[in-house]
Short mmCIF file of N, CA and C in Angstrom, two decimals:
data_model
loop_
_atom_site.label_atom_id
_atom_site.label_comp_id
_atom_site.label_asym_id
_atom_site.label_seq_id
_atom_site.Cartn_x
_atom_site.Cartn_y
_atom_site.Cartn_z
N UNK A 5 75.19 -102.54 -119.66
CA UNK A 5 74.16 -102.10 -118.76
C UNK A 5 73.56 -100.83 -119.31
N UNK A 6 72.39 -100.28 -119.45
CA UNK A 6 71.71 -99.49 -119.38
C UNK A 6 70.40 -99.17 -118.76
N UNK A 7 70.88 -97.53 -118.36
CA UNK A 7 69.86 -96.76 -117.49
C UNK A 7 68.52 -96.66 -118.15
N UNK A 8 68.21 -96.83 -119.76
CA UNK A 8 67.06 -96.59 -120.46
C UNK A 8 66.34 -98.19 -120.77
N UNK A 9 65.53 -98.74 -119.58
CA UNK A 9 64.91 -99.62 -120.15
C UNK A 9 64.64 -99.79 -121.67
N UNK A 10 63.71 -98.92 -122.06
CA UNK A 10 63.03 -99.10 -123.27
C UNK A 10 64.26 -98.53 -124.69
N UNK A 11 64.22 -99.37 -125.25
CA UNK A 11 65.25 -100.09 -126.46
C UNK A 11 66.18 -100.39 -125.72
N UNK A 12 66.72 -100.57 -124.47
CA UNK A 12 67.85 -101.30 -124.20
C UNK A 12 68.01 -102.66 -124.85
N UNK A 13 67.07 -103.51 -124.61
CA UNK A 13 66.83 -104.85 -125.36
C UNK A 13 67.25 -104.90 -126.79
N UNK A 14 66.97 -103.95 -127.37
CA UNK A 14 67.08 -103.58 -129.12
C UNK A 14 68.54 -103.65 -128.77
N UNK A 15 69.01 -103.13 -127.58
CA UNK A 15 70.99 -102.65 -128.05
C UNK A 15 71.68 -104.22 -127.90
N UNK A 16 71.01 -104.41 -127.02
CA UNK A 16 71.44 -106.18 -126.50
C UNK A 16 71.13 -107.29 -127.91
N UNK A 17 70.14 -106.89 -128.66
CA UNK A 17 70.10 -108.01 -129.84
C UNK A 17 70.86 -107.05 -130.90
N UNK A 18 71.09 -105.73 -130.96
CA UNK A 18 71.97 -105.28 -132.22
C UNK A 18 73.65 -105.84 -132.60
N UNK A 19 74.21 -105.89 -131.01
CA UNK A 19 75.52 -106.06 -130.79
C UNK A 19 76.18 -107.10 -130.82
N UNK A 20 77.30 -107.26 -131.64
CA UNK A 20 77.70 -108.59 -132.07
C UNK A 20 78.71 -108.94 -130.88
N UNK A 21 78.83 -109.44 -130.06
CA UNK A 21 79.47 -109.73 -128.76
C UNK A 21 80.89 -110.49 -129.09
N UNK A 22 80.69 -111.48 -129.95
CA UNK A 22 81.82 -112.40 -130.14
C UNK A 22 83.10 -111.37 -130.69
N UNK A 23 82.34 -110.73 -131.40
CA UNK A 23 83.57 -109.35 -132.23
C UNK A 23 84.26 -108.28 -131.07
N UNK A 24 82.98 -108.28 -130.08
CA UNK A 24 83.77 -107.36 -129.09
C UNK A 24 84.74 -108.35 -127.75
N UNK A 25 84.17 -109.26 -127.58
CA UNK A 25 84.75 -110.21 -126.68
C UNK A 25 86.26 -110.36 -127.77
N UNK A 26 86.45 -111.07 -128.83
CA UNK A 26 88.04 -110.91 -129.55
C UNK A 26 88.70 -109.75 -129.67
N UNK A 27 88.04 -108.56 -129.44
CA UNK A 27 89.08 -107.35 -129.43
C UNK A 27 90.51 -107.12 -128.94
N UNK A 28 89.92 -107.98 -127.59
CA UNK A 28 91.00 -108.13 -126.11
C UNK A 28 91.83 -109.55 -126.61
N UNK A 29 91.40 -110.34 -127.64
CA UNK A 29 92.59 -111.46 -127.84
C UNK A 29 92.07 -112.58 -127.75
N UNK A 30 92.06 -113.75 -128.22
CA UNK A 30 90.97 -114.95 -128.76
C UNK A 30 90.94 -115.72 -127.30
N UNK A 31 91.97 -115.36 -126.64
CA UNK A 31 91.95 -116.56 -125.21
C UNK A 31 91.24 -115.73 -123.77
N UNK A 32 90.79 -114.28 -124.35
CA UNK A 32 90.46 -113.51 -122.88
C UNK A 32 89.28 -114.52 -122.43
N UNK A 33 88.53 -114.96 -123.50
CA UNK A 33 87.39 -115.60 -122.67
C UNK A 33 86.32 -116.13 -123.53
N UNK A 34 84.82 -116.85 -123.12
CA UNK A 34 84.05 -117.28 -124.33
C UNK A 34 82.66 -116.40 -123.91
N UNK A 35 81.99 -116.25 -124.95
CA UNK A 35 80.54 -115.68 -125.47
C UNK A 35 79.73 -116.06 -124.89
N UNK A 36 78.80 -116.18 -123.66
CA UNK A 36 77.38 -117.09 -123.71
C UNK A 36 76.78 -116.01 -124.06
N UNK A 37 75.21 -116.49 -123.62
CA UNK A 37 74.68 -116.19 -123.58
C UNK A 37 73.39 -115.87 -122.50
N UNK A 38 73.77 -116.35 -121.28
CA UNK A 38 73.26 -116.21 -120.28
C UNK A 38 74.00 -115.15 -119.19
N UNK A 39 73.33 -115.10 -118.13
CA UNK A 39 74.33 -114.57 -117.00
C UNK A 39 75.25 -114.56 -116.31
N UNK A 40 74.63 -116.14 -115.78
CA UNK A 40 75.58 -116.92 -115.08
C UNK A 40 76.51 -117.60 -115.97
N UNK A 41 77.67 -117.64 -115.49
CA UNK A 41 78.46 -118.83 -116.34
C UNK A 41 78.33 -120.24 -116.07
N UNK A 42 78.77 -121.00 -116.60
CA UNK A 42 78.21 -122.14 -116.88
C UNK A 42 78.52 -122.89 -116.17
N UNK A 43 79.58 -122.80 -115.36
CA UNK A 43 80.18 -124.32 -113.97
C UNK A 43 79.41 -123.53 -112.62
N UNK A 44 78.72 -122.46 -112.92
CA UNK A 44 77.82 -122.53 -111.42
C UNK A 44 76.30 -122.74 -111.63
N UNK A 45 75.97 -123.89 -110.87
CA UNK A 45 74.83 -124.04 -109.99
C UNK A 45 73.75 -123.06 -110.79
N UNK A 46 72.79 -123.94 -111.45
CA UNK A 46 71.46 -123.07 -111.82
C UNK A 46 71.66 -122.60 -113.54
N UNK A 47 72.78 -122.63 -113.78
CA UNK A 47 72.92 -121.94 -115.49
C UNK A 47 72.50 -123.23 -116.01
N UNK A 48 72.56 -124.30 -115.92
CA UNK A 48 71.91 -125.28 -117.10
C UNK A 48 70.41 -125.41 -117.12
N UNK A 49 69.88 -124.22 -116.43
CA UNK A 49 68.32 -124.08 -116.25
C UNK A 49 67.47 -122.82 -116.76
N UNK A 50 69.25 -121.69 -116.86
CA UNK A 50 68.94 -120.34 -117.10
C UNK A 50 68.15 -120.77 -118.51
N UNK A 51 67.52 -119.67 -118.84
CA UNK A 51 66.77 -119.08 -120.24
C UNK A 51 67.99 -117.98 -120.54
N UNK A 52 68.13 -117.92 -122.02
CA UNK A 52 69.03 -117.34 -123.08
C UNK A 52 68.78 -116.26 -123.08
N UNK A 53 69.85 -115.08 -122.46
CA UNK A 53 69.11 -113.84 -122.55
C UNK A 53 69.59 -112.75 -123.97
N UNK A 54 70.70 -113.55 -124.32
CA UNK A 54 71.68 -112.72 -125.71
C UNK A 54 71.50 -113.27 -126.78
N UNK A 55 71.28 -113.11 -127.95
CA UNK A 55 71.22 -113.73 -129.50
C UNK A 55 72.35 -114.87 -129.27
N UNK A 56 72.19 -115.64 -129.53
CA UNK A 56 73.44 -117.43 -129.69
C UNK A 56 74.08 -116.82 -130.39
N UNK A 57 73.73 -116.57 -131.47
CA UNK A 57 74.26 -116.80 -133.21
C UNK A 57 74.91 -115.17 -133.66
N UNK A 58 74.81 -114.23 -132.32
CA UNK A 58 75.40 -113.22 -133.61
C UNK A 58 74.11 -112.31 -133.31
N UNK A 59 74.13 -110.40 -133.66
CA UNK A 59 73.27 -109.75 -133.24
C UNK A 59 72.03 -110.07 -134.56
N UNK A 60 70.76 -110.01 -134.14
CA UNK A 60 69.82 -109.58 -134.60
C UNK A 60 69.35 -108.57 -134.82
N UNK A 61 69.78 -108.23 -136.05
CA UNK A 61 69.11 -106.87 -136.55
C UNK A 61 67.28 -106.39 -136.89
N UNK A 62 66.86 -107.23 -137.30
CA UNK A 62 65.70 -107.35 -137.52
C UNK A 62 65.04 -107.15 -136.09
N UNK A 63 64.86 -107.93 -135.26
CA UNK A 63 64.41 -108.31 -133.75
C UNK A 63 64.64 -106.40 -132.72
N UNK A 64 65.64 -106.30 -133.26
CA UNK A 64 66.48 -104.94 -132.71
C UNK A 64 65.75 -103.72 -133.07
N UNK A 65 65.55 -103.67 -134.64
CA UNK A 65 64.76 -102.22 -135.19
C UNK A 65 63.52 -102.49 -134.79
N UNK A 66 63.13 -103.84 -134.95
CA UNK A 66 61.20 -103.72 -134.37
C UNK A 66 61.20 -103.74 -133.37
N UNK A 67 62.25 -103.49 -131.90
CA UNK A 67 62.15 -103.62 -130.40
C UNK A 67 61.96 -101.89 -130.45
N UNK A 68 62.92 -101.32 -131.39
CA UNK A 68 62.66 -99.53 -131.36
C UNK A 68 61.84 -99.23 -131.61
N UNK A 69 61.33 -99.89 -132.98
CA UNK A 69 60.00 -99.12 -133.65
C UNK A 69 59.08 -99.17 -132.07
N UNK A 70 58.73 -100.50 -131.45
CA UNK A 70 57.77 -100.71 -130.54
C UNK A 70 57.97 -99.62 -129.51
N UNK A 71 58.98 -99.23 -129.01
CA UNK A 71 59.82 -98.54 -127.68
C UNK A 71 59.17 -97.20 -128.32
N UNK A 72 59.26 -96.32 -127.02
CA UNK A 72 58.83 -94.62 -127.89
C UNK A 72 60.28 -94.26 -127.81
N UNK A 73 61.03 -94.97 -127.75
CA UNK A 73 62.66 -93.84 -127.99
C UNK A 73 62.53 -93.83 -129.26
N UNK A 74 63.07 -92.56 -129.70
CA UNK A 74 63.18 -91.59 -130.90
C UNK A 74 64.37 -92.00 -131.63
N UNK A 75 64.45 -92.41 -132.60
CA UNK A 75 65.73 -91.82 -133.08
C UNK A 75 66.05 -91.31 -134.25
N UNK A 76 67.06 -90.09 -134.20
CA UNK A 76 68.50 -90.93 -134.00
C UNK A 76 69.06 -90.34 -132.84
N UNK A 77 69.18 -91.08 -131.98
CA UNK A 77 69.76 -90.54 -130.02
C UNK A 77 71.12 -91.09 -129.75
N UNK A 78 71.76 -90.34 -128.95
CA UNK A 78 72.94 -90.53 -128.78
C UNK A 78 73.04 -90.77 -127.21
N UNK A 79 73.61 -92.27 -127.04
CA UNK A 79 74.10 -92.94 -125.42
C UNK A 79 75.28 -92.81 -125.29
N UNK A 80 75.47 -92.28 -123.29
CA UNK A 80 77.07 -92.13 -123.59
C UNK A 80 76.96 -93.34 -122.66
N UNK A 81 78.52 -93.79 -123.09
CA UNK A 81 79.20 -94.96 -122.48
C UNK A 81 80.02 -94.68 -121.82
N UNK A 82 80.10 -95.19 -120.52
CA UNK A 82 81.10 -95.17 -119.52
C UNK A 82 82.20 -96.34 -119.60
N UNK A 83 83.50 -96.18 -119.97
CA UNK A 83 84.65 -97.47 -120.13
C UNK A 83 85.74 -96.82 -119.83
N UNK A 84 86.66 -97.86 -119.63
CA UNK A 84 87.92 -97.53 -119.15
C UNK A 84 88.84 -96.94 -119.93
N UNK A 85 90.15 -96.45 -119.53
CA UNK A 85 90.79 -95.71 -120.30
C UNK A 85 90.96 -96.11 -121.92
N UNK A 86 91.38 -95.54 -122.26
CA UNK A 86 90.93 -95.61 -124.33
C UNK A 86 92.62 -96.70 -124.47
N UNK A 87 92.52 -97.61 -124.17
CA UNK A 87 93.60 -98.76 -124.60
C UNK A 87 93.44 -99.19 -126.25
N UNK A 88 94.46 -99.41 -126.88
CA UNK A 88 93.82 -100.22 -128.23
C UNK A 88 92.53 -100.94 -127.96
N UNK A 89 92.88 -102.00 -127.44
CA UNK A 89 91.27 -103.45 -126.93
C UNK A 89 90.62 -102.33 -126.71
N UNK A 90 90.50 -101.34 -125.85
CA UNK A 90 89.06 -100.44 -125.84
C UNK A 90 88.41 -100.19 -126.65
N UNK A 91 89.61 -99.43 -127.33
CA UNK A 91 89.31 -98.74 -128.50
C UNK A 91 88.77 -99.38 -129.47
N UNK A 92 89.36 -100.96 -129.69
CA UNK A 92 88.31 -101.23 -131.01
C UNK A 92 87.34 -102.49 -130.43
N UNK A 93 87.10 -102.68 -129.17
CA UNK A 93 85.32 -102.77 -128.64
C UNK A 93 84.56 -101.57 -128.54
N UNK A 94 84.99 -100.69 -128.63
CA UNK A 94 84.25 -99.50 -128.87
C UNK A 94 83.74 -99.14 -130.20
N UNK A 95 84.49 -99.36 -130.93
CA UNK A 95 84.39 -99.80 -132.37
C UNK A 95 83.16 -100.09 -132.77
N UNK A 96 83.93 -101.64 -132.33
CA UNK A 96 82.60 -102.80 -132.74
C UNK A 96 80.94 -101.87 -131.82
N UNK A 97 81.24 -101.92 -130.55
CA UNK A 97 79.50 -101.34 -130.22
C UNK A 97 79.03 -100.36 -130.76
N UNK A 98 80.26 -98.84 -131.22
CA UNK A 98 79.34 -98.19 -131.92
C UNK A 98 78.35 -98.36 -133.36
N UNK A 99 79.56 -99.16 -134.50
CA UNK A 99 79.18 -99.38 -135.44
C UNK A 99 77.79 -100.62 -135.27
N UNK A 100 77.74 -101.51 -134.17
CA UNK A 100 76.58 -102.20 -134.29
C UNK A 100 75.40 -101.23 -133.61
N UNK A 101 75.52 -100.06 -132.85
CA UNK A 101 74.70 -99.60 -132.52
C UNK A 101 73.85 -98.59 -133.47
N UNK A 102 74.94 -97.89 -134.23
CA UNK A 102 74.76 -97.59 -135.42
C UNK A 102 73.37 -97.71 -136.23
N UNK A 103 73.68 -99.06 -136.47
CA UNK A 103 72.24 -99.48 -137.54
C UNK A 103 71.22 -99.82 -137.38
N UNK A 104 70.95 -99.53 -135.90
CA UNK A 104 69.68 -99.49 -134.74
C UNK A 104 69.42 -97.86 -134.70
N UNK A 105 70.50 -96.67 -135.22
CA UNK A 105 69.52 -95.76 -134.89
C UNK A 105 70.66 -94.95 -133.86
N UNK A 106 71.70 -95.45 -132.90
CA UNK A 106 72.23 -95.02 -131.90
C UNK A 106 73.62 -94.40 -132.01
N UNK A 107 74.01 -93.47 -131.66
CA UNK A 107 75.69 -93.07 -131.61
C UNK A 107 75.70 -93.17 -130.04
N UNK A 108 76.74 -93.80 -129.84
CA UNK A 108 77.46 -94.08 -128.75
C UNK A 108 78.99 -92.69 -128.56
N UNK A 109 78.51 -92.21 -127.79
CA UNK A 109 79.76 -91.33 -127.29
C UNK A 109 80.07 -91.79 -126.17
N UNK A 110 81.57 -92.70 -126.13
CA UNK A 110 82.33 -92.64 -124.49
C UNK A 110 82.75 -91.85 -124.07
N UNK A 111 82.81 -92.22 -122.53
CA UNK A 111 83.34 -90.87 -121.92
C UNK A 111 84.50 -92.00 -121.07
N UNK A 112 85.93 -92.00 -121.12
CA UNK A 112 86.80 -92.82 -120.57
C UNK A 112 87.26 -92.21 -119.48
N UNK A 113 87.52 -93.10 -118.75
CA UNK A 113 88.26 -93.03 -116.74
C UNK A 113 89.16 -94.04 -116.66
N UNK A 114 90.11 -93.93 -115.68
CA UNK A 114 90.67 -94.77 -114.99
C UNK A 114 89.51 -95.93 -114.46
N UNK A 115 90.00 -97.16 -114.74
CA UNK A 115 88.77 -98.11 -114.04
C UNK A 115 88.50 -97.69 -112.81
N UNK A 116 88.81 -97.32 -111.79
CA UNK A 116 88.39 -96.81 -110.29
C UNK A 116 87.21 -96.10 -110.03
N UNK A 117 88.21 -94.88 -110.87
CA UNK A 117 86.81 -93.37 -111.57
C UNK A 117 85.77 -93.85 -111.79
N UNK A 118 85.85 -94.96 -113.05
CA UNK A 118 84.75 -95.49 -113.78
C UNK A 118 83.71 -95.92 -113.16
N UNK A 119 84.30 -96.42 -111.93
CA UNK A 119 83.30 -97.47 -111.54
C UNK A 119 82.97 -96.60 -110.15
N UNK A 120 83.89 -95.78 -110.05
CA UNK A 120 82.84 -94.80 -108.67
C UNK A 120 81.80 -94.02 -109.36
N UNK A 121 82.08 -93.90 -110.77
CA UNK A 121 80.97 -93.03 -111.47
C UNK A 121 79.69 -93.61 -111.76
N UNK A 122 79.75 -94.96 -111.79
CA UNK A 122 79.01 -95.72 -112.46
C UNK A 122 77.83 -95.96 -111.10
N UNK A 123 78.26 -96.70 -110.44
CA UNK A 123 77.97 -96.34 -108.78
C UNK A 123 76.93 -95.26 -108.70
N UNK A 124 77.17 -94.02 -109.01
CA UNK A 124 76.19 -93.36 -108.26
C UNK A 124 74.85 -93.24 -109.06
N UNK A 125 74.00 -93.14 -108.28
CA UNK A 125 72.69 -93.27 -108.70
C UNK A 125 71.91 -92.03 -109.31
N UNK A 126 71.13 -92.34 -110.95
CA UNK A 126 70.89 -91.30 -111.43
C UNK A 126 72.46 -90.58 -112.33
N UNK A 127 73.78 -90.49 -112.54
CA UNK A 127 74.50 -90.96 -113.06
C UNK A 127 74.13 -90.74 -114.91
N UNK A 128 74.81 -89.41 -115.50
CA UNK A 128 74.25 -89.68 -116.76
C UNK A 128 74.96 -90.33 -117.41
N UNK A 129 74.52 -91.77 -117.60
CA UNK A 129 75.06 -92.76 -118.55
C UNK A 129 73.98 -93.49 -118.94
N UNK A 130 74.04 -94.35 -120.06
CA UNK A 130 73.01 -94.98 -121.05
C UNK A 130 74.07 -96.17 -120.83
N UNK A 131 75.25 -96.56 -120.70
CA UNK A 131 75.94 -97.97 -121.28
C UNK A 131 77.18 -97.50 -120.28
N UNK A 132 77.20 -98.84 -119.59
CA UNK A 132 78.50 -98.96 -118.40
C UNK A 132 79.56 -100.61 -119.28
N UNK A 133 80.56 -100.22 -119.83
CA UNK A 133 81.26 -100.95 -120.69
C UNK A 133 81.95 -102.24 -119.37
N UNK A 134 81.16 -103.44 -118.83
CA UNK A 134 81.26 -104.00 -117.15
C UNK A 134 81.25 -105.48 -117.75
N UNK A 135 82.15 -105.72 -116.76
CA UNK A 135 82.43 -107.30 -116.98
C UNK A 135 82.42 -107.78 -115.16
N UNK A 136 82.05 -108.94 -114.69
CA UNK A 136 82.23 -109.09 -113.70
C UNK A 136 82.58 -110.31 -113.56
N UNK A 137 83.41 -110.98 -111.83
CA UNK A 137 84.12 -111.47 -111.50
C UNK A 137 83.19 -112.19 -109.90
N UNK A 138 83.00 -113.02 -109.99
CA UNK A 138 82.29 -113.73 -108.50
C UNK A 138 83.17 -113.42 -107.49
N UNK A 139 82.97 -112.69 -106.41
CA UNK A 139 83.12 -113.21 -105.28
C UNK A 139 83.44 -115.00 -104.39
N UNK A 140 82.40 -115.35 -105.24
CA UNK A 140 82.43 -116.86 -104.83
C UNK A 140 81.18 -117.40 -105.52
N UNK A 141 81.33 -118.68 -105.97
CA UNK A 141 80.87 -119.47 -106.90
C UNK A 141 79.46 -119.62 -106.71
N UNK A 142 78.78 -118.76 -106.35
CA UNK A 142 77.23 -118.67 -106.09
C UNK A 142 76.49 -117.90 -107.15
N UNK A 143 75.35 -118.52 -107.88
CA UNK A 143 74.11 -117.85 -108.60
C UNK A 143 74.04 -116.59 -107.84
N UNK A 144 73.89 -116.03 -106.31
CA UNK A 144 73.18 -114.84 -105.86
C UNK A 144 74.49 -114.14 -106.18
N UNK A 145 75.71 -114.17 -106.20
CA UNK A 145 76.88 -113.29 -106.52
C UNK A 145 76.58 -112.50 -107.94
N UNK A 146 75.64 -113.08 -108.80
CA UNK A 146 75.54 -112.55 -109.79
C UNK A 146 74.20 -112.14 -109.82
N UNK A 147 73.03 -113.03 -110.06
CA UNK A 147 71.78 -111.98 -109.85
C UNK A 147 71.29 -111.51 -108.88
N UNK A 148 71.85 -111.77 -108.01
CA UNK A 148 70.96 -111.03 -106.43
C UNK A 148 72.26 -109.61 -106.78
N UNK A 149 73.48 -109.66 -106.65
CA UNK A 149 74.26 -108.71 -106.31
C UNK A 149 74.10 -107.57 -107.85
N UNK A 150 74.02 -107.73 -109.06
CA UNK A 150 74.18 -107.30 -109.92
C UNK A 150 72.73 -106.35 -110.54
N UNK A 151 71.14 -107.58 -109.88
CA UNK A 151 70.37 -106.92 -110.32
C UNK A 151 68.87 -106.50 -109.58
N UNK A 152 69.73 -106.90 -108.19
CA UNK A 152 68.45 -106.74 -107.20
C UNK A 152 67.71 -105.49 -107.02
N UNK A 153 66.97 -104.72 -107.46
CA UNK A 153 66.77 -103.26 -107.39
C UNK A 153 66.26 -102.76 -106.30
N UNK A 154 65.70 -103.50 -105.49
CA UNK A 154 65.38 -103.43 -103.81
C UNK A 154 66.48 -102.68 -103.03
N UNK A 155 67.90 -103.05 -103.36
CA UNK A 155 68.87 -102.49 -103.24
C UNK A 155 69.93 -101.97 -103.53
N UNK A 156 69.00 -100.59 -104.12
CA UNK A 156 69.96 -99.85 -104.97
C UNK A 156 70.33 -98.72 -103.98
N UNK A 157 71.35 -98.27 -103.87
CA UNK A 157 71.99 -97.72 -102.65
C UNK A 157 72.52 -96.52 -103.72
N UNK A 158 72.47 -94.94 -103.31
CA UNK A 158 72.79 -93.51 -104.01
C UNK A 158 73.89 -93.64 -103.99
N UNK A 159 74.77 -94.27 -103.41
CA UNK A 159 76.06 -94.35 -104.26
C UNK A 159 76.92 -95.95 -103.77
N UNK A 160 78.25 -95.83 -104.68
CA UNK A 160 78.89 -96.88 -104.91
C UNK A 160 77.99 -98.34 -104.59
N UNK A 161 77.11 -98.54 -105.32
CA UNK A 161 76.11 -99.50 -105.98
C UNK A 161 77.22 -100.39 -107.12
N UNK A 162 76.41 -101.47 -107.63
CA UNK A 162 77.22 -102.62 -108.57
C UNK A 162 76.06 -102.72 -109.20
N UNK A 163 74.62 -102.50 -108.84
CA UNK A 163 73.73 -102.78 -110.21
C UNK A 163 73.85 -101.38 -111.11
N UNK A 164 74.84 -101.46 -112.17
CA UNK A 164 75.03 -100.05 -113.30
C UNK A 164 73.69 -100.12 -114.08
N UNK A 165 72.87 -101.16 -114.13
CA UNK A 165 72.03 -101.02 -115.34
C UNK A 165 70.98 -100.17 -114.29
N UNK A 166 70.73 -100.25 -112.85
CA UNK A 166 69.59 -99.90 -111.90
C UNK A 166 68.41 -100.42 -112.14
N UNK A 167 68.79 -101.70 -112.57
CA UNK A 167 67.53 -102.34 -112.56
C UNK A 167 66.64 -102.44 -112.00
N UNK A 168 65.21 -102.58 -111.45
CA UNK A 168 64.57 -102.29 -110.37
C UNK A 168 63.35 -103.33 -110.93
N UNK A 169 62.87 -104.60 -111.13
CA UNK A 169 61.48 -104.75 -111.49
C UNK A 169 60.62 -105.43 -109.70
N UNK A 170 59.78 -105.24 -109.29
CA UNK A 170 59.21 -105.75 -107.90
C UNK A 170 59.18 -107.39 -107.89
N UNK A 171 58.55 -107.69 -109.57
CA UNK A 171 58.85 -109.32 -109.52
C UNK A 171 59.83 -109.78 -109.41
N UNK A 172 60.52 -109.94 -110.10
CA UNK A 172 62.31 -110.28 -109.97
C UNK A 172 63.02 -109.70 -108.67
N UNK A 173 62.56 -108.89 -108.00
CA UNK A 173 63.19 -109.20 -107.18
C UNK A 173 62.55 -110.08 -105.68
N UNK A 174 61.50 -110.01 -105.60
CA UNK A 174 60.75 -110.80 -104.94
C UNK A 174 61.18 -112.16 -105.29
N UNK A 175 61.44 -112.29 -106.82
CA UNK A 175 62.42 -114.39 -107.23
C UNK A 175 63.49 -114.06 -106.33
N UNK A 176 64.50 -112.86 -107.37
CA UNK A 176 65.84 -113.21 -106.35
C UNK A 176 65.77 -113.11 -104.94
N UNK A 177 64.68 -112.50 -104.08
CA UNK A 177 64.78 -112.97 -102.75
C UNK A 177 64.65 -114.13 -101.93
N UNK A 178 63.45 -115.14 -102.92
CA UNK A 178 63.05 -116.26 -102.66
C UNK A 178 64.00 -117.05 -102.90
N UNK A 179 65.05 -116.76 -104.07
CA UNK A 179 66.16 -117.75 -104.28
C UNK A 179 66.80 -117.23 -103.39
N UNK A 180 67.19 -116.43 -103.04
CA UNK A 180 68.49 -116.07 -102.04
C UNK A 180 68.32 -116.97 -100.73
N UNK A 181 66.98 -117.12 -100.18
CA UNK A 181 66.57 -118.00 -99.14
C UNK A 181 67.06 -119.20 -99.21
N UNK A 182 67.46 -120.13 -100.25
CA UNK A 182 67.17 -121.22 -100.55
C UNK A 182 69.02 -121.14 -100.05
#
């Protein structure tokens, strides 16, 4: 998640995901590339929002060049305590962030901390290190709850990136109806 729209996209095609997803151990879980996962309702319709194949570097430096972020800038990351698996997904994102231009400095918490920190709104962080878990097997558990910006609440919030666009959320309201 990140608070800086512009090159966020660049960080999302720099980062090699599959390298950071094996950090934690080949069975924690699999790679898509969408939002939703794939046994709920609506993902065999989603559009691809992550590189398939592995980060794009190319796609990444011309998303910066386009963006007016400057670099070379430094994002801090919010993640949980510094465990080995942290430690070398942290790894992997700095060094892919790296060659986009970016140093990543974490700042580690107890997951609790983390996520009351993450929560509050305005919050100096660039990258919330977030994995999430449904409530229940519904599309709105994930984009209505994760990126509705209509309702972003000053504290203990769940959208970390604070997404906010008026269209999208006007969809996710219309889907939420349904």
């Amino acid at each position: 998640a990140s608070q800086t729209p512009r090159g966020g996209r660049a960080g999302h095609d720099a980062v090699t995901r599959h390298a950071r997803v094996n950090t934690h151990g080949s069975a924690i879980g699999l790679v898509g590339d969408k939002l939703l996962p794939p046994a709920l309702p609506g993902s065999n319709v989603e559009a691809s929002i992550y590189p398939r194949n592995g980060p794009n570097l190319a796609k990444a430096r011309a998303l910066m060049r386009r963006s007016d972020v400057k670099t070379p800038l430094t994002a801090i990351e919010y993640t949980t305590a510094a465990t080995a698996s942290v430690q070398e997904t942290n790894a992997v994102l700095q060094a892919n962030l790296a060659k986009i231009g970016i140093t990543v400095k974490p700042k580690y918490f107890t997951r609790s901390i983390q996520f009351q920190k993450e929560g509050v709104k305005g919050v100096a962080m660039n990258i919330a290190d977030e994995g999430w878990v449904e409530d229940f097997p519904d599309p709105y558990d994930f984009a209505n709850v994760l990126l509705d910006g209509a309702h972003i609440p000053a504290t203990n919030g769940v959208n970390f990136a604070y997404f906010d666009n008026p269209v999208i959320n006007a969809e996710l309201a219309k889907d939420a109806a349904l």
